[in-house]
PDB file of C-alpha atoms in Angstrom:
ATOM      1  CA  ASP A   1       2.223 121.878  40.417  1.00 62.00           C
ATOM      2  CA  GLN A   2      -0.855 120.198  38.989  1.00 75.00           C
ATOM      3  CA  GLN A   3      -0.210 120.160  35.260  1.00 90.00           C
ATOM      4  CA  VAL A   4      -3.014 117.705  34.547  1.00 93.00           C
ATOM      5  CA  LYS A   5      -6.367 118.265  36.195  1.00 93.00           C
ATOM      6  CA  GLN A   6      -9.458 116.154  36.455  1.00 94.00           C
ATOM      7  CA  ASN A   7     -11.950 118.362  38.213  1.00 90.00           C
ATOM      8  CA  SER A   8     -14.675 115.791  38.683  1.00 93.00           C
ATOM      9  CA  PRO A   9     -13.746 113.253  41.353  1.00 92.00           C
ATOM     10  CA  SER A  10     -16.735 111.100  40.519  1.00 95.00           C
ATOM     11  CA  LEU A  11     -19.334 110.461  37.841  1.00 97.00           C
ATOM     12  CA  SER A  12     -22.403 108.235  37.871  1.00 97.00           C
ATOM     13  CA  VAL A  13     -24.262 107.185  34.728  1.00 98.00           C
ATOM     14  CA  GLN A  14     -26.920 104.690  33.790  1.00 97.00           C
ATOM     15  CA  GLU A  15     -26.014 101.562  31.842  1.00 97.00           C
ATOM     16  CA  GLY A  16     -26.365 102.142  28.122  1.00 97.00           C
ATOM     17  CA  ARG A  17     -25.911 105.897  28.354  1.00 97.00           C
ATOM     18  CA  ILE A  18     -22.828 107.917  27.465  1.00 98.00           C
ATOM     19  CA  SER A  19     -20.062 108.591  29.995  1.00 98.00           C
ATOM     20  CA  ILE A  20     -17.993 111.732  29.447  1.00 98.00           C
ATOM     21  CA  LEU A  21     -14.843 112.196  31.483  1.00 98.00           C
ATOM     22  CA  ASN A  22     -12.973 115.470  31.249  1.00 98.00           C
ATOM     23  CA  CYS A  23      -9.364 116.512  31.663  1.00 97.00           C
ATOM     24  CA  ASP A  24      -7.547 119.843  31.442  1.00 97.00           C
ATOM     25  CA  TYR A  25      -3.841 120.500  31.189  1.00 96.00           C
ATOM     26  CA  THR A  26      -1.662 123.551  31.557  1.00 95.00           C
ATOM     27  CA  ASN A  27       1.643 122.579  29.941  1.00 91.00           C
ATOM     28  CA  SER A  28       1.587 123.528  26.243  1.00 92.00           C
ATOM     29  CA  MET A  29       4.580 121.241  25.675  1.00 91.00           C
ATOM     30  CA  PHE A  30       2.442 118.138  26.213  1.00 92.00           C
ATOM     31  CA  ASP A  31       2.004 116.356  22.905  1.00 91.00           C
ATOM     32  CA  TYR A  32       0.821 112.897  23.867  1.00 92.00           C
ATOM     33  CA  PHE A  33      -2.237 112.132  25.945  1.00 95.00           C
ATOM     34  CA  LEU A  34      -3.529 108.901  27.399  1.00 95.00           C
ATOM     35  CA  TRP A  35      -6.373 107.520  29.458  1.00 97.00           C
ATOM     36  CA  TYR A  36      -5.796 104.757  31.979  1.00 96.00           C
ATOM     37  CA  LYS A  37      -8.360 102.701  33.831  1.00 96.00           C
ATOM     38  CA  LYS A  38      -7.798 101.408  37.338  1.00 94.00           C
ATOM     39  CA  TYR A  39      -9.668  98.811  39.342  1.00 93.00           C
ATOM     40  CA  PRO A  40      -9.187  98.537  43.125  1.00 88.00           C
ATOM     41  CA  ALA A  41      -5.997  96.753  44.206  1.00 84.00           C
ATOM     42  CA  GLU A  42      -4.699  96.685  40.641  1.00 89.00           C
ATOM     43  CA  GLY A  43      -2.318  98.847  38.655  1.00 93.00           C
ATOM     44  CA  PRO A  44      -3.603 101.246  36.002  1.00 94.00           C
ATOM     45  CA  THR A  45      -4.113  99.738  32.570  1.00 95.00           C
ATOM     46  CA  PHE A  46      -3.829 101.623  29.327  1.00 94.00           C
ATOM     47  CA  LEU A  47      -7.103 102.408  27.613  1.00 96.00           C
ATOM     48  CA  ILE A  48      -6.595 104.796  24.711  1.00 96.00           C
ATOM     49  CA  SER A  49      -4.213 107.541  23.599  1.00 95.00           C
ATOM     50  CA  ILE A  50      -4.043 110.474  21.231  1.00 95.00           C
ATOM     51  CA  SER A  51      -1.177 112.526  19.866  1.00 93.00           C
ATOM     52  CA  SER A  52      -1.380 116.275  19.478  1.00 93.00           C
ATOM     53  CA  ILE A  53      -1.546 116.047  15.687  1.00 94.00           C
ATOM     54  CA  LYS A  54      -5.032 114.553  15.978  1.00 95.00           C
ATOM     55  CA  ASP A  55      -8.229 115.788  17.533  1.00 96.00           C
ATOM     56  CA  LYS A  56     -10.013 112.460  17.815  1.00 97.00           C
ATOM     57  CA  ASN A  57      -9.158 108.825  18.290  1.00 97.00           C
ATOM     58  CA  GLU A  58     -11.689 106.037  18.480  1.00 97.00           C
ATOM     59  CA  ASP A  59     -11.392 102.458  19.695  1.00 96.00           C
ATOM     60  CA  GLY A  60     -14.626 100.543  19.954  1.00 97.00           C
ATOM     61  CA  ARG A  61     -16.821 102.099  22.627  1.00 97.00           C
ATOM     62  CA  PHE A  62     -14.075 104.540  23.650  1.00 98.00           C
ATOM     63  CA  THR A  63     -13.337 107.843  21.944  1.00 98.00           C
ATOM     64  CA  VAL A  64     -10.870 110.487  23.059  1.00 98.00           C
ATOM     65  CA  PHE A  65     -11.247 114.087  21.887  1.00 98.00           C
ATOM     66  CA  LEU A  66      -8.464 116.652  22.072  1.00 97.00           C
ATOM     67  CA  ASN A  67      -8.975 120.424  21.948  1.00 97.00           C
ATOM     68  CA  LYS A  68      -5.496 121.891  21.894  1.00 95.00           C
ATOM     69  CA  SER A  69      -6.563 125.513  21.936  1.00 95.00           C
ATOM     70  CA  ALA A  70      -8.553 124.901  25.114  1.00 96.00           C
ATOM     71  CA  LYS A  71      -5.960 122.488  26.514  1.00 96.00           C
ATOM     72  CA  HIS A  72      -8.763 120.062  27.132  1.00 97.00           C
ATOM     73  CA  LEU A  73      -9.390 116.429  26.400  1.00 97.00           C
ATOM     74  CA  SER A  74     -12.283 114.148  27.084  1.00 98.00           C
ATOM     75  CA  LEU A  75     -13.048 110.448  27.062  1.00 98.00           C
ATOM     76  CA  HIS A  76     -16.405 109.266  25.800  1.00 98.00           C
ATOM     77  CA  ILE A  77     -17.678 105.792  26.586  1.00 98.00           C
ATOM     78  CA  VAL A  78     -20.781 104.727  24.743  1.00 97.00           C
ATOM     79  CA  PRO A  79     -22.699 102.701  25.573  1.00 97.00           C
ATOM     80  CA  SER A  80     -21.546 102.533  29.179  1.00 98.00           C
ATOM     81  CA  GLN A  81     -21.489  99.120  30.853  1.00 97.00           C
ATOM     82  CA  PRO A  82     -21.330  98.157  34.551  1.00 96.00           C
ATOM     83  CA  GLY A  83     -17.861  96.662  33.924  1.00 95.00           C
ATOM     84  CA  ASP A  84     -16.651 100.140  33.022  1.00 97.00           C
ATOM     85  CA  SER A  85     -16.988 101.154  36.666  1.00 97.00           C
ATOM     86  CA  ALA A  86     -13.448 102.080  37.710  1.00 96.00           C
ATOM     87  CA  VAL A  87     -11.205 105.071  38.319  1.00 95.00           C
ATOM     88  CA  TYR A  88     -10.087 106.756  35.102  1.00 97.00           C
ATOM     89  CA  PHE A  89      -6.828 108.677  34.972  1.00 96.00           C
ATOM     90  CA  CYS A  90      -5.898 111.192  32.330  1.00 96.00           C
ATOM     91  CA  ALA A  91      -2.164 111.422  31.567  1.00 94.00           C
ATOM     92  CA  ALA A  92       0.044 113.619  29.407  1.00 93.00           C
ATOM     93  CA  SER A  93       3.668 113.692  28.375  1.00 89.00           C
ATOM     94  CA  ALA A  94       5.985 116.024  26.469  1.00 86.00           C
ATOM     95  CA  GLY A  95       7.871 113.424  24.476  1.00 71.00           C
ATOM     96  CA  ASN A  96      10.281 112.521  27.225  1.00 67.00           C
ATOM     97  CA  ASN A  97       8.171 109.899  29.006  1.00 60.00           C
ATOM     98  CA  ASP A  98       7.861 112.195  31.996  1.00 73.00           C
ATOM     99  CA  MET A  99       4.197 111.348  32.171  1.00 84.00           C
ATOM    100  CA  ARG A 100       1.922 113.357  34.448  1.00 88.00           C
ATOM    101  CA  PHE A 101      -1.362 112.070  35.725  1.00 91.00           C
ATOM    102  CA  GLY A 102      -4.543 113.702  36.878  1.00 92.00           C
ATOM    103  CA  ALA A 103      -6.180 112.892  40.200  1.00 91.00           C
ATOM    104  CA  GLY A 104      -8.645 110.499  38.589  1.00 93.00           C
ATOM    105  CA  THR A 105     -12.405 110.319  38.159  1.00 95.00           C
ATOM    106  CA  ARG A 106     -14.347 107.462  39.708  1.00 95.00           C
ATOM    107  CA  LEU A 107     -16.948 106.275  37.214  1.00 97.00           C
ATOM    108  CA  THR A 108     -19.930 104.267  38.420  1.00 97.00           C
ATOM    109  CA  VAL A 109     -22.191 102.709  35.822  1.00 97.00           C
ATOM    110  CA  LYS A 110     -25.514 101.656  37.318  1.00 96.00           C
ATOM    111  CA  PRO A 111     -27.384  98.663  35.886  1.00 92.00           C
TER     112      PRO A 111
ATOM    113  CA  ASN B   1       4.684  86.587  29.227  1.00 52.00           C
ATOM    114  CA  ALA B   2       4.953  88.331  32.575  1.00 71.00           C
ATOM    115  CA  GLY B   3       3.972  91.935  32.873  1.00 91.00           C
ATOM    116  CA  VAL B   4       5.518  94.387  35.277  1.00 95.00           C
ATOM    117  CA  MET B   5       6.119  92.553  38.528  1.00 96.00           C
ATOM    118  CA  GLN B   6       6.163  94.344  41.840  1.00 97.00           C
ATOM    119  CA  ASN B   7       6.837  92.863  45.226  1.00 96.00           C
ATOM    120  CA  PRO B   8       5.821  92.755  47.885  1.00 96.00           C
ATOM    121  CA  ARG B   9       2.140  93.536  47.298  1.00 95.00           C
ATOM    122  CA  HIS B  10       1.799  94.696  50.873  1.00 96.00           C
ATOM    123  CA  LEU B  11       4.522  95.961  53.175  1.00 97.00           C
ATOM    124  CA  VAL B  12       4.083  96.941  56.785  1.00 97.00           C
ATOM    125  CA  ARG B  13       6.792  98.916  58.537  1.00 97.00           C
ATOM    126  CA  ARG B  14       7.109 100.699  61.853  1.00 97.00           C
ATOM    127  CA  ARG B  15       8.211 104.287  61.965  1.00 97.00           C
ATOM    128  CA  GLY B  16      11.971 104.577  61.549  1.00 97.00           C
ATOM    129  CA  GLN B  17      12.403 101.327  59.638  1.00 97.00           C
ATOM    130  CA  GLU B  18      13.465 100.983  56.035  1.00 98.00           C
ATOM    131  CA  ALA B  19      11.185  99.978  53.182  1.00 98.00           C
ATOM    132  CA  ARG B  20      12.444  98.357  49.997  1.00 98.00           C
ATOM    133  CA  LEU B  21      10.097  98.040  47.049  1.00 98.00           C
ATOM    134  CA  ARG B  22      11.053  95.969  44.033  1.00 98.00           C
ATOM    135  CA  CYS B  23      10.030  96.198  40.423  1.00 97.00           C
ATOM    136  CA  SER B  24      10.893  93.977  37.491  1.00 97.00           C
ATOM    137  CA  PRO B  25       9.920  95.607  34.192  1.00 95.00           C
ATOM    138  CA  MET B  26       8.308  93.808  31.290  1.00 93.00           C
ATOM    139  CA  LYS B  27      10.637  91.729  29.179  1.00 91.00           C
ATOM    140  CA  GLY B  28      12.412  93.937  26.692  1.00 88.00           C
ATOM    141  CA  HIS B  29      11.700  97.141  28.617  1.00 90.00           C
ATOM    142  CA  SER B  30      14.648  99.178  29.825  1.00 90.00           C
ATOM    143  CA  HIS B  31      12.808 102.232  31.151  1.00 92.00           C
ATOM    144  CA  VAL B  32      11.293 102.195  34.633  1.00 94.00           C
ATOM    145  CA  TYR B  33       9.117 104.761  36.390  1.00 94.00           C
ATOM    146  CA  TRP B  34       7.923 104.985  39.960  1.00 96.00           C
ATOM    147  CA  TYR B  35       4.679 106.673  40.962  1.00 95.00           C
ATOM    148  CA  ARG B  36       3.047 107.168  44.330  1.00 95.00           C
ATOM    149  CA  GLN B  37      -0.660 107.323  45.007  1.00 92.00           C
ATOM    150  CA  LEU B  38      -1.761 108.794  48.297  1.00 84.00           C
ATOM    151  CA  PRO B  39      -5.284 108.059  49.540  1.00 75.00           C
ATOM    152  CA  GLU B  40      -7.895 109.935  47.490  1.00 72.00           C
ATOM    153  CA  GLU B  41      -5.220 111.397  45.233  1.00 77.00           C
ATOM    154  CA  GLY B  42      -3.899 110.720  41.763  1.00 82.00           C
ATOM    155  CA  LEU B  43      -0.628 109.217  40.661  1.00 89.00           C
ATOM    156  CA  LYS B  44       2.363 111.388  41.480  1.00 90.00           C
ATOM    157  CA  PHE B  45       5.501 110.941  39.399  1.00 90.00           C
ATOM    158  CA  MET B  46       8.559 110.192  41.494  1.00 93.00           C
ATOM    159  CA  VAL B  47      11.465 109.024  39.357  1.00 94.00           C
ATOM    160  CA  TYR B  48      12.362 107.763  35.893  1.00 92.00           C
ATOM    161  CA  LEU B  49      15.308 105.399  35.444  1.00 93.00           C
ATOM    162  CA  GLN B  50      17.085 103.554  32.721  1.00 92.00           C
ATOM    163  CA  LYS B  51      19.528 100.749  33.354  1.00 87.00           C
ATOM    164  CA  GLU B  52      22.137 102.104  35.806  1.00 87.00           C
ATOM    165  CA  ASN B  53      21.004 105.699  35.274  1.00 92.00           C
ATOM    166  CA  ILE B  54      18.557 108.053  36.951  1.00 93.00           C
ATOM    167  CA  ILE B  55      17.071 110.155  34.164  1.00 90.00           C
ATOM    168  CA  ASP B  56      14.605 112.301  36.099  1.00 89.00           C
ATOM    169  CA  GLU B  57      14.129 112.343  39.857  1.00 91.00           C
ATOM    170  CA  SER B  58      12.243 115.617  40.044  1.00 88.00           C
ATOM    171  CA  GLY B  59       9.344 113.980  41.887  1.00 90.00           C
ATOM    172  CA  MET B  60      11.417 112.327  44.580  1.00 93.00           C
ATOM    173  CA  PRO B  61      11.479 113.794  48.096  1.00 93.00           C
ATOM    174  CA  LYS B  62      14.936 115.194  48.727  1.00 90.00           C
ATOM    175  CA  GLU B  63      15.543 113.110  51.824  1.00 94.00           C
ATOM    176  CA  ARG B  64      15.090 109.456  52.768  1.00 97.00           C
ATOM    177  CA  PHE B  65      14.020 108.335  49.274  1.00 97.00           C
ATOM    178  CA  SER B  66      16.301 106.767  46.697  1.00 97.00           C
ATOM    179  CA  ALA B  67      15.920 104.609  43.613  1.00 97.00           C
ATOM    180  CA  GLU B  68      18.161 102.449  41.515  1.00 96.00           C
ATOM    181  CA  PHE B  69      17.924 100.240  38.461  1.00 95.00           C
ATOM    182  CA  PRO B  70      21.061  98.123  38.340  1.00 92.00           C
ATOM    183  CA  LYS B  71      22.435  96.385  35.309  1.00 89.00           C
ATOM    184  CA  GLU B  72      21.202  93.093  36.678  1.00 89.00           C
ATOM    185  CA  GLY B  73      18.106  92.646  38.782  1.00 92.00           C
ATOM    186  CA  PRO B  74      15.009  94.651  39.562  1.00 95.00           C
ATOM    187  CA  SER B  75      14.614  98.335  40.171  1.00 97.00           C
ATOM    188  CA  ILE B  76      14.523  99.200  43.869  1.00 97.00           C
ATOM    189  CA  LEU B  77      12.732 102.100  45.521  1.00 98.00           C
ATOM    190  CA  ARG B  78      14.178 102.565  48.984  1.00 98.00           C
ATOM    191  CA  ILE B  79      12.634 104.626  51.759  1.00 98.00           C
ATOM    192  CA  GLN B  80      14.740 105.100  54.849  1.00 97.00           C
ATOM    193  CA  GLN B  81      13.380 105.945  58.290  1.00 97.00           C
ATOM    194  CA  VAL B  82       9.774 105.692  57.167  1.00 97.00           C
ATOM    195  CA  VAL B  83       7.129 107.980  58.625  1.00 96.00           C
ATOM    196  CA  ARG B  84       3.337 107.606  58.666  1.00 94.00           C
ATOM    197  CA  GLY B  85       3.034 110.038  55.771  1.00 93.00           C
ATOM    198  CA  ASP B  86       4.889 107.564  53.549  1.00 95.00           C
ATOM    199  CA  SER B  87       1.902 105.215  53.698  1.00 95.00           C
ATOM    200  CA  ALA B  88       0.670 104.976  50.125  1.00 95.00           C
ATOM    201  CA  ALA B  89       0.428 102.742  47.097  1.00 95.00           C
ATOM    202  CA  TYR B  90       3.639 102.757  45.083  1.00 97.00           C
ATOM    203  CA  PHE B  91       3.331 101.831  41.425  1.00 97.00           C
ATOM    204  CA  CYS B  92       6.086 100.916  39.052  1.00 96.00           C
ATOM    205  CA  ALA B  93       5.706 101.190  35.289  1.00 94.00           C
ATOM    206  CA  SER B  94       7.942 100.318  32.373  1.00 93.00           C
ATOM    207  CA  SER B  95       8.290 101.151  28.690  1.00 90.00           C
ATOM    208  CA  ARG B  96      10.395  99.848  25.856  1.00 87.00           C
ATOM    209  CA  ASP B  97      11.680 103.157  24.597  1.00 80.00           C
ATOM    210  CA  ARG B  98      11.899 106.746  25.612  1.00 74.00           C
ATOM    211  CA  GLY B  99       9.440 109.129  24.030  1.00 69.00           C
ATOM    212  CA  ASN B 100       5.710 109.025  23.602  1.00 65.00           C
ATOM    213  CA  GLU B 101       4.930 105.513  24.616  1.00 78.00           C
ATOM    214  CA  LYS B 102       2.308 104.075  26.853  1.00 85.00           C
ATOM    215  CA  LEU B 103       3.473 102.819  30.197  1.00 89.00           C
ATOM    216  CA  PHE B 104       2.706  99.372  31.528  1.00 93.00           C
ATOM    217  CA  PHE B 105       2.030  99.310  35.242  1.00 95.00           C
ATOM    218  CA  GLY B 106       2.547  96.728  37.933  1.00 96.00           C
ATOM    219  CA  SER B 107      -0.069  95.952  40.569  1.00 95.00           C
ATOM    220  CA  GLY B 108       1.610  98.169  43.099  1.00 96.00           C
ATOM    221  CA  THR B 109       3.002  97.842  46.600  1.00 97.00           C
ATOM    222  CA  GLN B 110       0.799  99.077  49.412  1.00 96.00           C
ATOM    223  CA  LEU B 111       3.065 100.463  52.113  1.00 96.00           C
ATOM    224  CA  SER B 112       1.591 100.876  55.557  1.00 96.00           C
ATOM    225  CA  VAL B 113       3.624 102.603  58.238  1.00 96.00           C
ATOM    226  CA  LEU B 114       2.482 101.931  61.794  1.00 94.00           C
TER     227      LEU B 114
END
């Protein structure tokens, strides 16, 4: 029962360019969406979130876009930096903290 | 100013033994969540607990797995009679309230079953 899907297991971009990570969900009850970043041997750390009443949220180099009709969200990182290389997880919840995560996308930013 | 603390970081067990994973939530947090990450897979929700209560255990295997969050002390995820397929990274997270809040994760316990 994969309610949150990240179809790209990996992504490689050049330093300074834009990274776009995508996420799709199936549960229309989800109303809160988050992106987490994970380095090896560490726990995931919160990056940015968006509620369903918005379609965009920006924090520095990171912007999350939400398309409710398509049940799709994306994370844009611009400009990408080598330190951004990590696994990025998309997560969604329906207001009850029963948060579901995608399988993750491994981002590699090449110098 | 401690975050979510999990111990041990690494746990090695032989098949048939018991594994106990501990999690102390962030100060002021009364909601605890356990997730499992299998190799090359994402984070799978297991169980959500509040102090002395299991709120949602829909992600827990029906047998051998149990979780508790007592009034005093850390949350415990217990796996009885471990099998090789239990080998995974187990992450604990906590939040202050219920509802749409970000979760704060610990560094995880890597369980290896020989």
